[in-house]
mmCIF file of N, CA and C in Angstrom:
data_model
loop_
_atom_site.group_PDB
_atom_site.id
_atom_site.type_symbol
_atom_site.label_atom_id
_atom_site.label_comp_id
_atom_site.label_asym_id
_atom_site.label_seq_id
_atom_site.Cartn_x
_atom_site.Cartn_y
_atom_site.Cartn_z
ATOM 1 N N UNK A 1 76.598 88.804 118.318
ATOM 2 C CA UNK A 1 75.418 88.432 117.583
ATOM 3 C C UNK A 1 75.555 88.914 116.142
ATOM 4 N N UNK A 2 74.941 87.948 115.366
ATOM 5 C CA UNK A 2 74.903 88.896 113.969
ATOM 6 C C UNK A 2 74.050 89.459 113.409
ATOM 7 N N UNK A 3 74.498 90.480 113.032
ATOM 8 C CA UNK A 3 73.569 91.610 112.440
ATOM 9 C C UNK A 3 72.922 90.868 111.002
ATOM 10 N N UNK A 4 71.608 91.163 110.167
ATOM 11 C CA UNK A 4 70.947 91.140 109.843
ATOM 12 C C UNK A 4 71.407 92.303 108.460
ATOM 13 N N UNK A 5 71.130 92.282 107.518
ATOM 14 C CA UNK A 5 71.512 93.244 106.147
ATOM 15 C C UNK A 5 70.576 93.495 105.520
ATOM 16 N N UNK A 6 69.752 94.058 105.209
ATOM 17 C CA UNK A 6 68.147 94.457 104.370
ATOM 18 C C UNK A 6 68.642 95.616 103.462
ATOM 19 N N UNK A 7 68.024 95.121 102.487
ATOM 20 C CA UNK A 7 67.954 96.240 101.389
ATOM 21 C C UNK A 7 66.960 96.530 100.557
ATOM 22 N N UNK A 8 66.320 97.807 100.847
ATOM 23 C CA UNK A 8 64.900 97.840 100.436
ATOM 24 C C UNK A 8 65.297 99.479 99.616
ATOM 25 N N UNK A 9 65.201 99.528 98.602
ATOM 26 C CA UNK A 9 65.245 100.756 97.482
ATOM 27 C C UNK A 9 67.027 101.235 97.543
ATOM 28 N N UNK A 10 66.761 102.679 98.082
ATOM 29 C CA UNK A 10 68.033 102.605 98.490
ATOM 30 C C UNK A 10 68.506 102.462 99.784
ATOM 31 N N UNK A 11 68.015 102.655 100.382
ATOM 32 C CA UNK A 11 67.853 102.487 101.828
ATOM 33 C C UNK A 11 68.740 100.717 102.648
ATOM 34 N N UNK A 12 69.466 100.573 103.541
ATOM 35 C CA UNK A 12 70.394 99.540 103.955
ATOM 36 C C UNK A 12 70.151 100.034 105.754
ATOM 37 N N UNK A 13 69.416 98.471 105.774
ATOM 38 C CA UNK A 13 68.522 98.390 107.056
ATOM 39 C C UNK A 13 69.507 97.542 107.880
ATOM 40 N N UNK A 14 70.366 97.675 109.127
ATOM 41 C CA UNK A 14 70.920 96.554 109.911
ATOM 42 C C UNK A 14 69.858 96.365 111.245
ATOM 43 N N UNK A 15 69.918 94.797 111.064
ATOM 44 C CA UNK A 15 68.907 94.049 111.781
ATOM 45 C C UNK A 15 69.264 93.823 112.812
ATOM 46 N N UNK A 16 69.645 94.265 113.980
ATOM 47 C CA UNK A 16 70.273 93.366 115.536
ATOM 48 C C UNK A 16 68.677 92.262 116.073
ATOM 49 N N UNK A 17 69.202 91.286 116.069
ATOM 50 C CA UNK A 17 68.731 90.111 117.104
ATOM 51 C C UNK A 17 67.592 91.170 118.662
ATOM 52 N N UNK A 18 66.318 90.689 118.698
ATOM 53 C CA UNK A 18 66.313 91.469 119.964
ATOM 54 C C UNK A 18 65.494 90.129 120.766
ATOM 55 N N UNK A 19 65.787 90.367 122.446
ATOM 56 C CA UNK A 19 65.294 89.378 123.011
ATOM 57 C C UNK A 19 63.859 89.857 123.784
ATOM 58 N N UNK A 20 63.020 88.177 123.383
ATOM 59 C CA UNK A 20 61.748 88.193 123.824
ATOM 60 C C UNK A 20 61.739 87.245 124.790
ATOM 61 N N UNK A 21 60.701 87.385 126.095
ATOM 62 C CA UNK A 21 60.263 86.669 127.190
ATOM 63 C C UNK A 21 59.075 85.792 126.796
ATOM 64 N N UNK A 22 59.157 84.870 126.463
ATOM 65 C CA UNK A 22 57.357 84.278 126.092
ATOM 66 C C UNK A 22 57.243 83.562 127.022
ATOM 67 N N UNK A 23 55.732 82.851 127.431
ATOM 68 C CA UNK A 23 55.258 81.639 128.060
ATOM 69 C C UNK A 23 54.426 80.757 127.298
ATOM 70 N N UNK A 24 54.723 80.649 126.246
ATOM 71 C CA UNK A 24 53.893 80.059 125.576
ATOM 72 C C UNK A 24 54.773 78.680 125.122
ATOM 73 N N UNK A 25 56.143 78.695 125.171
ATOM 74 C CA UNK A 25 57.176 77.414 124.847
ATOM 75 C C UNK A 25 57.134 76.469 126.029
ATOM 76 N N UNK A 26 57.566 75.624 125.347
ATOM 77 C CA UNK A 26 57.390 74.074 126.050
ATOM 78 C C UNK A 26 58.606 74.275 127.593
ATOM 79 N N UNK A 27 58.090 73.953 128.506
ATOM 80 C CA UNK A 27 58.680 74.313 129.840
ATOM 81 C C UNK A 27 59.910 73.789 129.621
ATOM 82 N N UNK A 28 60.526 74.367 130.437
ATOM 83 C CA UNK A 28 62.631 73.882 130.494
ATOM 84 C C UNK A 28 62.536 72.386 130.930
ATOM 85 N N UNK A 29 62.971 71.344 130.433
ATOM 86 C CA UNK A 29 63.764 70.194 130.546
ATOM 87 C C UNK A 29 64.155 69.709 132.746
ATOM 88 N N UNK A 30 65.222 70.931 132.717
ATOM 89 C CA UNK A 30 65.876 70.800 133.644
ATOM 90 C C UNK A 30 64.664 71.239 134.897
ATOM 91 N N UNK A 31 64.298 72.221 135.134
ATOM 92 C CA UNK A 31 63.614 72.760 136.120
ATOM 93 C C UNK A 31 62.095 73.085 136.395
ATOM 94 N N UNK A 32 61.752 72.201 134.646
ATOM 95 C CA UNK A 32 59.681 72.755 134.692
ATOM 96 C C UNK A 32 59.416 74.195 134.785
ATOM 97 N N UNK A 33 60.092 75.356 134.454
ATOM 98 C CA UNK A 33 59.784 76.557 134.797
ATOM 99 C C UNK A 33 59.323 76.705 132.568
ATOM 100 N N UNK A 34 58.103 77.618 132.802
ATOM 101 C CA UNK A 34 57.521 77.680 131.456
ATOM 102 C C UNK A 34 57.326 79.014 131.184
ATOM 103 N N UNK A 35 57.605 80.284 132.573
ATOM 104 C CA UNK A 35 57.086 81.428 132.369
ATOM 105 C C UNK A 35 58.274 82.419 132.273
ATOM 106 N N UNK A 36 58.336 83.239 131.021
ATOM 107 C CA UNK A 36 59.180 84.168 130.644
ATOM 108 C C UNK A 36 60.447 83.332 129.950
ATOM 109 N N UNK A 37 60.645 82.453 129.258
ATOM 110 C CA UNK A 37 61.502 81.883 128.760
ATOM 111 C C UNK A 37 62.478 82.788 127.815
ATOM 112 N N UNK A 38 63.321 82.999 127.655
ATOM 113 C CA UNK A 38 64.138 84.201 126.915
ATOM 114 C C UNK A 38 64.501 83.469 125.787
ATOM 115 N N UNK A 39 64.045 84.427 124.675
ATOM 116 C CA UNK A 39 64.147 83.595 123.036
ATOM 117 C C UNK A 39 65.139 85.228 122.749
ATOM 118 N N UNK A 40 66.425 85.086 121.883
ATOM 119 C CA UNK A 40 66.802 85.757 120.895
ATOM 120 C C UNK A 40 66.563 85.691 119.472
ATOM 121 N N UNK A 41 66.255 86.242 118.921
ATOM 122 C CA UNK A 41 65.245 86.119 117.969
ATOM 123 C C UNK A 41 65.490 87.562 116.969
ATOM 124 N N UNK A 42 65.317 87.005 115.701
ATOM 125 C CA UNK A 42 65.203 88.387 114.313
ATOM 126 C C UNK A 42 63.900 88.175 114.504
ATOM 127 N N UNK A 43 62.918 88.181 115.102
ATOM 128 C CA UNK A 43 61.456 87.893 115.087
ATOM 129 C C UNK A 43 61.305 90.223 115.252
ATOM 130 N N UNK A 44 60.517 89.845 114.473
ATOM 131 C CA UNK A 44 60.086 91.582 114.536
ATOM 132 C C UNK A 44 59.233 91.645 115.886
ATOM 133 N N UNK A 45 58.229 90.497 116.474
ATOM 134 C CA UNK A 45 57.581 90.832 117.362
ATOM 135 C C UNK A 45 57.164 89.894 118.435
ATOM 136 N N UNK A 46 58.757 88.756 118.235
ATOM 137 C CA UNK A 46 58.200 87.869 119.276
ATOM 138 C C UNK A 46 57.192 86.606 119.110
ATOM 139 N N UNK A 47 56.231 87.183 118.011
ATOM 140 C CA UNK A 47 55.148 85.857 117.986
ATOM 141 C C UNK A 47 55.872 84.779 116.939
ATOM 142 N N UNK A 48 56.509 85.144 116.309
ATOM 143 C CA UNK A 48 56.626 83.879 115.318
ATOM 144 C C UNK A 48 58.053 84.037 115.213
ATOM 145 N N UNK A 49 58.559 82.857 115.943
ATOM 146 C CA UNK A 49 60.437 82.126 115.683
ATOM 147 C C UNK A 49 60.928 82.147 114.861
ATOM 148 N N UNK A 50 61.886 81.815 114.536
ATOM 149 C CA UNK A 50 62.864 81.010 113.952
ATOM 150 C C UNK A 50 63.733 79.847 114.212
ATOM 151 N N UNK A 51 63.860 78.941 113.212
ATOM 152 C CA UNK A 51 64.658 77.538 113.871
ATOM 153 C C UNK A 51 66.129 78.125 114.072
ATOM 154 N N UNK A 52 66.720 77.463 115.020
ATOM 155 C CA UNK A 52 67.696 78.113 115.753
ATOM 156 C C UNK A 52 68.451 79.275 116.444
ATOM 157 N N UNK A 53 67.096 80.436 116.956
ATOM 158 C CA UNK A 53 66.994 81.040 117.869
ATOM 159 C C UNK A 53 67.194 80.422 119.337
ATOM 160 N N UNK A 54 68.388 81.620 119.537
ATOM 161 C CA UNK A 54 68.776 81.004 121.047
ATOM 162 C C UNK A 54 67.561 81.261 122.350
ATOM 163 N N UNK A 55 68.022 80.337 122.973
ATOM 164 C CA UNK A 55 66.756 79.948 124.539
ATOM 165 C C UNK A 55 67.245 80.012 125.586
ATOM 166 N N UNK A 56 67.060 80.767 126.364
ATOM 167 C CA UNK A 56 67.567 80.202 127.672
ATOM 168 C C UNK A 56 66.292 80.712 128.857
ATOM 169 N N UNK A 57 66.742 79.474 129.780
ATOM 170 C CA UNK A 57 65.058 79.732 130.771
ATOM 171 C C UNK A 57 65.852 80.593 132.357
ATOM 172 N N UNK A 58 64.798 81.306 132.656
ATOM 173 C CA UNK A 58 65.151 82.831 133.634
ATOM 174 C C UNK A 58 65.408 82.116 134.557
ATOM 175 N N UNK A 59 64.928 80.400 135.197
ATOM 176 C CA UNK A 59 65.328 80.103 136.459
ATOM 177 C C UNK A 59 66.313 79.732 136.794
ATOM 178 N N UNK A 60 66.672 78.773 135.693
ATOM 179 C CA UNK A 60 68.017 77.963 136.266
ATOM 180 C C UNK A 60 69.069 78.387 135.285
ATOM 181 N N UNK A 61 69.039 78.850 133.786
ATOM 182 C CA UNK A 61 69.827 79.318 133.127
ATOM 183 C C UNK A 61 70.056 78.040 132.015
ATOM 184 N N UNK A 62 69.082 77.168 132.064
ATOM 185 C CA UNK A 62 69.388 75.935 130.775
ATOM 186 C C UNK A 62 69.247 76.676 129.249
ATOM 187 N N UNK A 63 70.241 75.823 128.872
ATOM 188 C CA UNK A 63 69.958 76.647 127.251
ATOM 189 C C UNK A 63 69.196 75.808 126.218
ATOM 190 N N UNK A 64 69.228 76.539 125.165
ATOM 191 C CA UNK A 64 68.195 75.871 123.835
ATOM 192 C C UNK A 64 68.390 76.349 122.882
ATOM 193 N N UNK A 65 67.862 75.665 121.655
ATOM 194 C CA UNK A 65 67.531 76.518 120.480
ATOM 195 C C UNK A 65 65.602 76.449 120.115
ATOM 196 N N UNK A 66 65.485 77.299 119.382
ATOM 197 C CA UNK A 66 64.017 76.973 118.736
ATOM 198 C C UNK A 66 64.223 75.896 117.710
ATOM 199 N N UNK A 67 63.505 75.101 117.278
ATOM 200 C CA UNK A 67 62.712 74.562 116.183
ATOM 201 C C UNK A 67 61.695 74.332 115.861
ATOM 202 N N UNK A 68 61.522 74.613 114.223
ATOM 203 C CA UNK A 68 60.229 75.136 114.076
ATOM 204 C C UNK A 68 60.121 74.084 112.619
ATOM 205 N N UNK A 69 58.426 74.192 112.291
ATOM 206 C CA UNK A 69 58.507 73.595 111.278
ATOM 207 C C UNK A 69 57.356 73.957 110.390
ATOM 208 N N UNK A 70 57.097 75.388 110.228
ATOM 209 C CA UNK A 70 56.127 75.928 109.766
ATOM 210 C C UNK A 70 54.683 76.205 110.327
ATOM 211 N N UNK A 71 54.659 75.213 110.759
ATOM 212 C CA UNK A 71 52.984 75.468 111.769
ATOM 213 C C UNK A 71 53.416 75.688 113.383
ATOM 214 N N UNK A 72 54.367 74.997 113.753
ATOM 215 C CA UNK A 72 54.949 75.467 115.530
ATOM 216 C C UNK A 72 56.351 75.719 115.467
ATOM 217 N N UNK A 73 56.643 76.275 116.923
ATOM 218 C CA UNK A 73 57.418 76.369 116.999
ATOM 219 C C UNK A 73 57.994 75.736 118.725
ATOM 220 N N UNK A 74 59.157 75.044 118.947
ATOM 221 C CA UNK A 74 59.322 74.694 120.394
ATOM 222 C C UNK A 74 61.105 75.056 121.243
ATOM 223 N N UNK A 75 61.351 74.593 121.867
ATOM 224 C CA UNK A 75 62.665 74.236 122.229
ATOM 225 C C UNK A 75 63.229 73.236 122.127
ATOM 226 N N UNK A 76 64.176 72.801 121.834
ATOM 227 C CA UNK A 76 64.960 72.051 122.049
ATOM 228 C C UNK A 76 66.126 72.367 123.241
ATOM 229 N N UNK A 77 65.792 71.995 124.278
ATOM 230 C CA UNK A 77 66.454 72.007 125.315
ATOM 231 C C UNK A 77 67.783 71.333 125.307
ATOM 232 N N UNK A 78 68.744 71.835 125.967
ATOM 233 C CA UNK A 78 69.928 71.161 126.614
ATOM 234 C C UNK A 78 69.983 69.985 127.442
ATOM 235 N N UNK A 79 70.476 68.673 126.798
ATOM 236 C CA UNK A 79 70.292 67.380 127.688
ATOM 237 C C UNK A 79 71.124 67.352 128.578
ATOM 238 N N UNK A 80 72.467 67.883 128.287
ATOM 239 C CA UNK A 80 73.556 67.419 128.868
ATOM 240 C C UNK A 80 73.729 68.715 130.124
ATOM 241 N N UNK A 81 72.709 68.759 131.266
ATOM 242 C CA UNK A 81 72.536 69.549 132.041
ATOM 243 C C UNK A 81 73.711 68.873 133.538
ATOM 244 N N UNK A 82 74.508 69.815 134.055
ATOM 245 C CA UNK A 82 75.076 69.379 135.173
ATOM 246 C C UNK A 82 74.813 70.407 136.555
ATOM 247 N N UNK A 83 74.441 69.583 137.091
ATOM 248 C CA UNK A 83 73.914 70.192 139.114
ATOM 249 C C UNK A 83 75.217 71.064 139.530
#
C-alpha cells in the first residue's frame, strides 16, 4: 500500500491506508450482501471516500473501487465475476 507524505511545520506525517467496514455502500453486484463492506481508504474516519479506494465485500470476496463525485460516494463493483 502506499504511504501518504504530510508536511505540516516541521513535523513529516506518514499516512498508511486504514481499513473501514461500512453498510451504507451500494450492495455487492455478485452476492446482494450490503453489510460490513471493507473500504481501504486514507479516509481519517471512514465517513467520507475517496475515488479509487479499494472494496471488497466480507461474503464472497468480490472486489471494487469507490467512486465518488463530490456529493456521494459508491462502488464500482467487479463485472467480470467467476463461480
Amino acid at each position: 500500500m502506499n504511504r501518504l507524505l504530510f508536511q505540516s511545520g516541521n513535523k513529516t506525517i506518514l499516512w498508511e491506508p486504514s481499513l473501514y467496514r461500512v453498510d451504507w455502500l451500494n450492495a455487492c453486484e455478485h452476492c446482494q450482501c450490503s453489510k460490513g463492506i471493507e473500504v481501504t481508504s486514507r479516509s481519517l474516519s471512514g465517513t467520507y471516500l475517496y475515488a479509487g479506494d479499494a472494496v471488497k465485500c466480507p461474503q464472497c470476496g468480490n472486489q471494487g473501487v469507490i467512486d465518488a463525485d463530490g456529493d456521494g460516494a459508491w462502488v464500482e463493483w467487479d463485472t467480470e465475476w467467476e463461480d
